[in-house]
Amino acid sequence: MHELSIAEELLRIIDAEARKAEIRKVYRIDLRIGEFSGVVPDSLEFAFEVLSRGRVTEGARIVIEQVS
């Protein structure tokens, strides 16, 4: 399940950028994912939700658009 490692890296980037910009809360994340990337959107959403606990992204909505 590589969605877990994708969610971890996504959260690392968001945390770093939020610190730089002095943002305390992120409410929404928009992602565009290629159709042939092999990413399962539901699995990525679940991993993101679990890993977001206690972070600036806790409770944030993740919106995934699959593109060709």
Short mmCIF file of N, CA, C and O in Angstrom, two decimals:
data_model
loop_
_atom_site.label_atom_id
_atom_site.label_comp_id
_atom_site.label_asym_id
_atom_site.label_seq_id
_atom_site.Cartn_x
_atom_site.Cartn_y
_atom_site.Cartn_z
N MET A 1 0.85 -1.19 0.00
CA MET A 1 0.00 0.00 0.00
C MET A 1 0.89 1.24 0.00
O MET A 1 1.28 1.75 1.04
N HIS A 2 1.23 1.71 -1.18
CA HIS A 2 2.10 2.88 -1.25
C HIS A 2 1.36 4.18 -0.96
O HIS A 2 1.97 5.22 -0.82
N GLU A 3 0.04 4.12 -0.82
CA GLU A 3 -0.72 5.31 -0.46
C GLU A 3 -0.29 5.85 0.91
O GLU A 3 -0.29 7.06 1.13
N LEU A 4 0.11 4.96 1.80
CA LEU A 4 0.57 5.38 3.13
C LEU A 4 1.83 6.25 3.00
O LEU A 4 1.92 7.32 3.61
N SER A 5 2.78 5.82 2.22
CA SER A 5 4.01 6.60 2.06
C SER A 5 3.74 7.90 1.30
O SER A 5 4.36 8.93 1.58
N ILE A 6 2.79 7.89 0.38
CA ILE A 6 2.41 9.12 -0.32
C ILE A 6 1.79 10.11 0.68
O ILE A 6 2.12 11.30 0.68
N ALA A 7 0.90 9.62 1.52
CA ALA A 7 0.27 10.47 2.53
C ALA A 7 1.31 11.03 3.50
O ALA A 7 1.25 12.21 3.87
N GLU A 8 2.27 10.20 3.91
CA GLU A 8 3.33 10.67 4.82
C GLU A 8 4.13 11.81 4.19
O GLU A 8 4.40 12.82 4.83
N GLU A 9 4.51 11.64 2.94
CA GLU A 9 5.29 12.67 2.25
C GLU A 9 4.46 13.93 2.02
O GLU A 9 4.95 15.05 2.20
N LEU A 10 3.21 13.76 1.65
CA LEU A 10 2.32 14.90 1.47
C LEU A 10 2.20 15.70 2.77
O LEU A 10 2.31 16.94 2.77
N LEU A 11 2.02 15.01 3.86
CA LEU A 11 1.91 15.68 5.16
C LEU A 11 3.21 16.35 5.57
O LEU A 11 3.20 17.43 6.16
N ARG A 12 4.33 15.74 5.25
CA ARG A 12 5.63 16.36 5.57
C ARG A 12 5.75 17.69 4.82
O ARG A 12 6.14 18.70 5.40
N ILE A 13 5.38 17.70 3.56
CA ILE A 13 5.45 18.92 2.75
C ILE A 13 4.49 19.98 3.28
O ILE A 13 4.85 21.14 3.44
N ILE A 14 3.26 19.57 3.57
CA ILE A 14 2.27 20.52 4.08
C ILE A 14 2.72 21.11 5.42
O ILE A 14 2.64 22.33 5.63
N ASP A 15 3.21 20.27 6.33
CA ASP A 15 3.70 20.75 7.63
C ASP A 15 4.81 21.78 7.45
O ASP A 15 4.81 22.83 8.10
N ALA A 16 5.77 21.48 6.59
CA ALA A 16 6.91 22.37 6.36
C ALA A 16 6.45 23.71 5.79
O ALA A 16 6.88 24.78 6.24
N GLU A 17 5.57 23.66 4.79
CA GLU A 17 5.09 24.89 4.16
C GLU A 17 4.20 25.69 5.11
O GLU A 17 4.24 26.92 5.11
N ALA A 18 3.41 25.00 5.91
CA ALA A 18 2.56 25.70 6.89
C ALA A 18 3.42 26.42 7.93
O ALA A 18 3.11 27.56 8.31
N ARG A 19 4.49 25.78 8.37
CA ARG A 19 5.40 26.44 9.33
C ARG A 19 6.02 27.69 8.72
O ARG A 19 6.06 28.74 9.35
N LYS A 20 6.50 27.57 7.48
CA LYS A 20 7.11 28.72 6.80
C LYS A 20 6.14 29.89 6.69
O LYS A 20 6.53 31.04 6.84
N ALA A 21 4.90 29.58 6.38
CA ALA A 21 3.89 30.62 6.16
C ALA A 21 3.15 30.99 7.45
O ALA A 21 2.22 31.80 7.41
N GLU A 22 3.55 30.38 8.56
CA GLU A 22 2.92 30.60 9.87
C GLU A 22 1.42 30.32 9.84
O GLU A 22 0.61 31.04 10.41
N ILE A 23 1.07 29.24 9.17
CA ILE A 23 -0.32 28.80 9.09
C ILE A 23 -0.55 27.78 10.19
O ILE A 23 0.21 26.84 10.35
N ARG A 24 -1.61 27.96 10.95
CA ARG A 24 -1.89 27.06 12.07
C ARG A 24 -2.91 25.98 11.74
O ARG A 24 -3.02 24.98 12.45
N LYS A 25 -3.68 26.18 10.67
CA LYS A 25 -4.73 25.21 10.33
C LYS A 25 -4.91 25.14 8.82
O LYS A 25 -4.99 26.15 8.15
N VAL A 26 -4.96 23.91 8.32
CA VAL A 26 -5.24 23.66 6.91
C VAL A 26 -6.61 22.98 6.85
O VAL A 26 -6.85 22.01 7.57
N TYR A 27 -7.48 23.52 6.03
CA TYR A 27 -8.85 23.01 5.96
C TYR A 27 -9.13 22.14 4.74
O TYR A 27 -10.06 21.34 4.75
N ARG A 28 -8.35 22.33 3.68
CA ARG A 28 -8.63 21.59 2.45
C ARG A 28 -7.33 21.40 1.66
O ARG A 28 -6.51 22.30 1.58
N ILE A 29 -7.20 20.22 1.08
CA ILE A 29 -6.06 19.89 0.22
C ILE A 29 -6.64 19.39 -1.10
O ILE A 29 -7.47 18.48 -1.11
N ASP A 30 -6.23 20.01 -2.20
CA ASP A 30 -6.66 19.59 -3.53
C ASP A 30 -5.50 18.88 -4.22
O ASP A 30 -4.40 19.44 -4.30
N LEU A 31 -5.75 17.68 -4.70
CA LEU A 31 -4.73 16.90 -5.41
C LEU A 31 -5.23 16.50 -6.78
O LEU A 31 -6.41 16.19 -6.95
N ARG A 32 -4.32 16.49 -7.72
CA ARG A 32 -4.60 15.95 -9.05
C ARG A 32 -3.68 14.74 -9.21
O ARG A 32 -2.47 14.87 -9.09
N ILE A 33 -4.28 13.60 -9.46
CA ILE A 33 -3.53 12.36 -9.55
C ILE A 33 -3.79 11.72 -10.91
O ILE A 33 -4.95 11.58 -11.33
N GLY A 34 -2.72 11.33 -11.56
CA GLY A 34 -2.84 10.70 -12.87
C GLY A 34 -3.59 9.39 -12.81
O GLY A 34 -3.45 8.61 -11.86
N GLU A 35 -4.37 9.16 -13.82
CA GLU A 35 -5.21 7.97 -13.92
C GLU A 35 -4.40 6.67 -13.83
O GLU A 35 -4.84 5.67 -13.28
N PHE A 36 -3.19 6.68 -14.36
CA PHE A 36 -2.36 5.48 -14.38
C PHE A 36 -1.29 5.47 -13.30
O PHE A 36 -0.33 4.71 -13.38
N SER A 37 -1.46 6.29 -12.26
CA SER A 37 -0.47 6.39 -11.19
C SER A 37 -0.47 5.16 -10.28
O SER A 37 0.49 4.91 -9.57
N GLY A 38 -1.58 4.43 -10.29
CA GLY A 38 -1.70 3.28 -9.41
C GLY A 38 -2.17 3.64 -8.01
O GLY A 38 -2.26 2.79 -7.14
N VAL A 39 -2.48 4.91 -7.79
CA VAL A 39 -2.94 5.37 -6.48
C VAL A 39 -4.44 5.07 -6.35
O VAL A 39 -5.22 5.38 -7.24
N VAL A 40 -4.81 4.49 -5.22
CA VAL A 40 -6.22 4.23 -4.92
C VAL A 40 -6.71 5.40 -4.07
O VAL A 40 -6.30 5.53 -2.90
N PRO A 41 -7.55 6.28 -4.63
CA PRO A 41 -7.96 7.48 -3.91
C PRO A 41 -8.53 7.22 -2.51
O PRO A 41 -8.19 7.92 -1.56
N ASP A 42 -9.39 6.21 -2.36
CA ASP A 42 -9.97 5.92 -1.04
C ASP A 42 -8.89 5.55 -0.03
O ASP A 42 -8.96 5.96 1.14
N SER A 43 -7.90 4.80 -0.46
CA SER A 43 -6.81 4.40 0.44
C SER A 43 -5.96 5.61 0.82
O SER A 43 -5.54 5.74 1.97
N LEU A 44 -5.72 6.49 -0.13
CA LEU A 44 -4.95 7.70 0.16
C LEU A 44 -5.71 8.60 1.13
O LEU A 44 -5.13 9.12 2.08
N GLU A 45 -7.00 8.75 0.92
CA GLU A 45 -7.82 9.56 1.83
C GLU A 45 -7.79 8.98 3.24
O GLU A 45 -7.66 9.72 4.22
N PHE A 46 -7.91 7.67 3.35
CA PHE A 46 -7.89 7.03 4.67
C PHE A 46 -6.54 7.23 5.36
O PHE A 46 -6.49 7.62 6.53
N ALA A 47 -5.47 6.99 4.63
CA ALA A 47 -4.12 7.16 5.22
C ALA A 47 -3.91 8.60 5.63
O ALA A 47 -3.37 8.88 6.71
N PHE A 48 -4.34 9.54 4.81
CA PHE A 48 -4.20 10.96 5.12
C PHE A 48 -4.95 11.30 6.40
O PHE A 48 -4.43 11.99 7.27
N GLU A 49 -6.18 10.81 6.50
CA GLU A 49 -7.00 11.09 7.68
C GLU A 49 -6.34 10.56 8.95
O GLU A 49 -6.26 11.26 9.96
N VAL A 50 -5.86 9.35 8.91
CA VAL A 50 -5.24 8.73 10.09
C VAL A 50 -3.95 9.47 10.47
O VAL A 50 -3.74 9.80 11.64
N LEU A 51 -3.11 9.75 9.49
CA LEU A 51 -1.83 10.40 9.77
C LEU A 51 -1.96 11.88 10.11
O LEU A 51 -1.03 12.46 10.67
N SER A 52 -3.09 12.49 9.81
CA SER A 52 -3.30 13.91 10.08
C SER A 52 -3.60 14.20 11.55
O SER A 52 -3.51 15.35 11.97
N ARG A 53 -3.93 13.20 12.30
CA ARG A 53 -4.30 13.43 13.70
C ARG A 53 -3.18 14.13 14.45
O ARG A 53 -2.03 13.73 14.41
N GLY A 54 -3.55 15.24 15.12
CA GLY A 54 -2.59 16.00 15.91
C GLY A 54 -1.72 16.94 15.08
O GLY A 54 -0.77 17.52 15.60
N ARG A 55 -2.03 17.10 13.82
CA ARG A 55 -1.25 17.97 12.93
C ARG A 55 -2.10 19.14 12.46
O ARG A 55 -3.30 19.19 12.69
N VAL A 56 -1.45 20.04 11.76
CA VAL A 56 -2.11 21.21 11.20
C VAL A 56 -3.24 20.81 10.24
O VAL A 56 -4.17 21.56 10.01
N THR A 57 -3.18 19.61 9.72
CA THR A 57 -4.17 19.12 8.75
C THR A 57 -5.29 18.29 9.38
O THR A 57 -6.16 17.80 8.65
N GLU A 58 -5.27 18.14 10.69
CA GLU A 58 -6.30 17.31 11.32
C GLU A 58 -7.69 17.84 10.97
O GLU A 58 -7.98 19.02 11.12
N GLY A 59 -8.53 16.96 10.46
CA GLY A 59 -9.89 17.33 10.07
C GLY A 59 -9.99 17.97 8.70
O GLY A 59 -11.09 18.29 8.25
N ALA A 60 -8.86 18.15 8.02
CA ALA A 60 -8.88 18.76 6.69
C ALA A 60 -9.56 17.83 5.68
O ALA A 60 -9.48 16.61 5.80
N ARG A 61 -10.18 18.43 4.72
CA ARG A 61 -10.81 17.68 3.64
C ARG A 61 -9.79 17.52 2.51
O ARG A 61 -9.15 18.48 2.11
N ILE A 62 -9.64 16.31 2.03
CA ILE A 62 -8.75 16.07 0.90
C ILE A 62 -9.61 15.80 -0.32
O ILE A 62 -10.50 14.94 -0.29
N VAL A 63 -9.39 16.58 -1.37
CA VAL A 63 -10.17 16.46 -2.60
C VAL A 63 -9.24 15.95 -3.69
O VAL A 63 -8.23 16.58 -3.99
N ILE A 64 -9.57 14.80 -4.23
CA ILE A 64 -8.71 14.16 -5.23
C ILE A 64 -9.41 14.16 -6.58
O ILE A 64 -10.52 13.65 -6.72
N GLU A 65 -8.74 14.73 -7.56
CA GLU A 65 -9.22 14.72 -8.93
C GLU A 65 -8.32 13.79 -9.73
O GLU A 65 -7.11 13.96 -9.75
N GLN A 66 -8.91 12.79 -10.34
CA GLN A 66 -8.13 11.90 -11.19
C GLN A 66 -8.12 12.46 -12.60
O GLN A 66 -9.17 12.80 -13.14
N VAL A 67 -6.93 12.60 -13.18
CA VAL A 67 -6.78 13.16 -14.52
C VAL A 67 -6.17 12.13 -15.44
O VAL A 67 -5.45 11.23 -15.02
N SER A 68 -6.45 12.26 -16.73
CA SER A 68 -5.90 11.34 -17.72
C SER A 68 -4.53 11.81 -18.18
O SER A 68 -4.20 12.93 -18.18
#
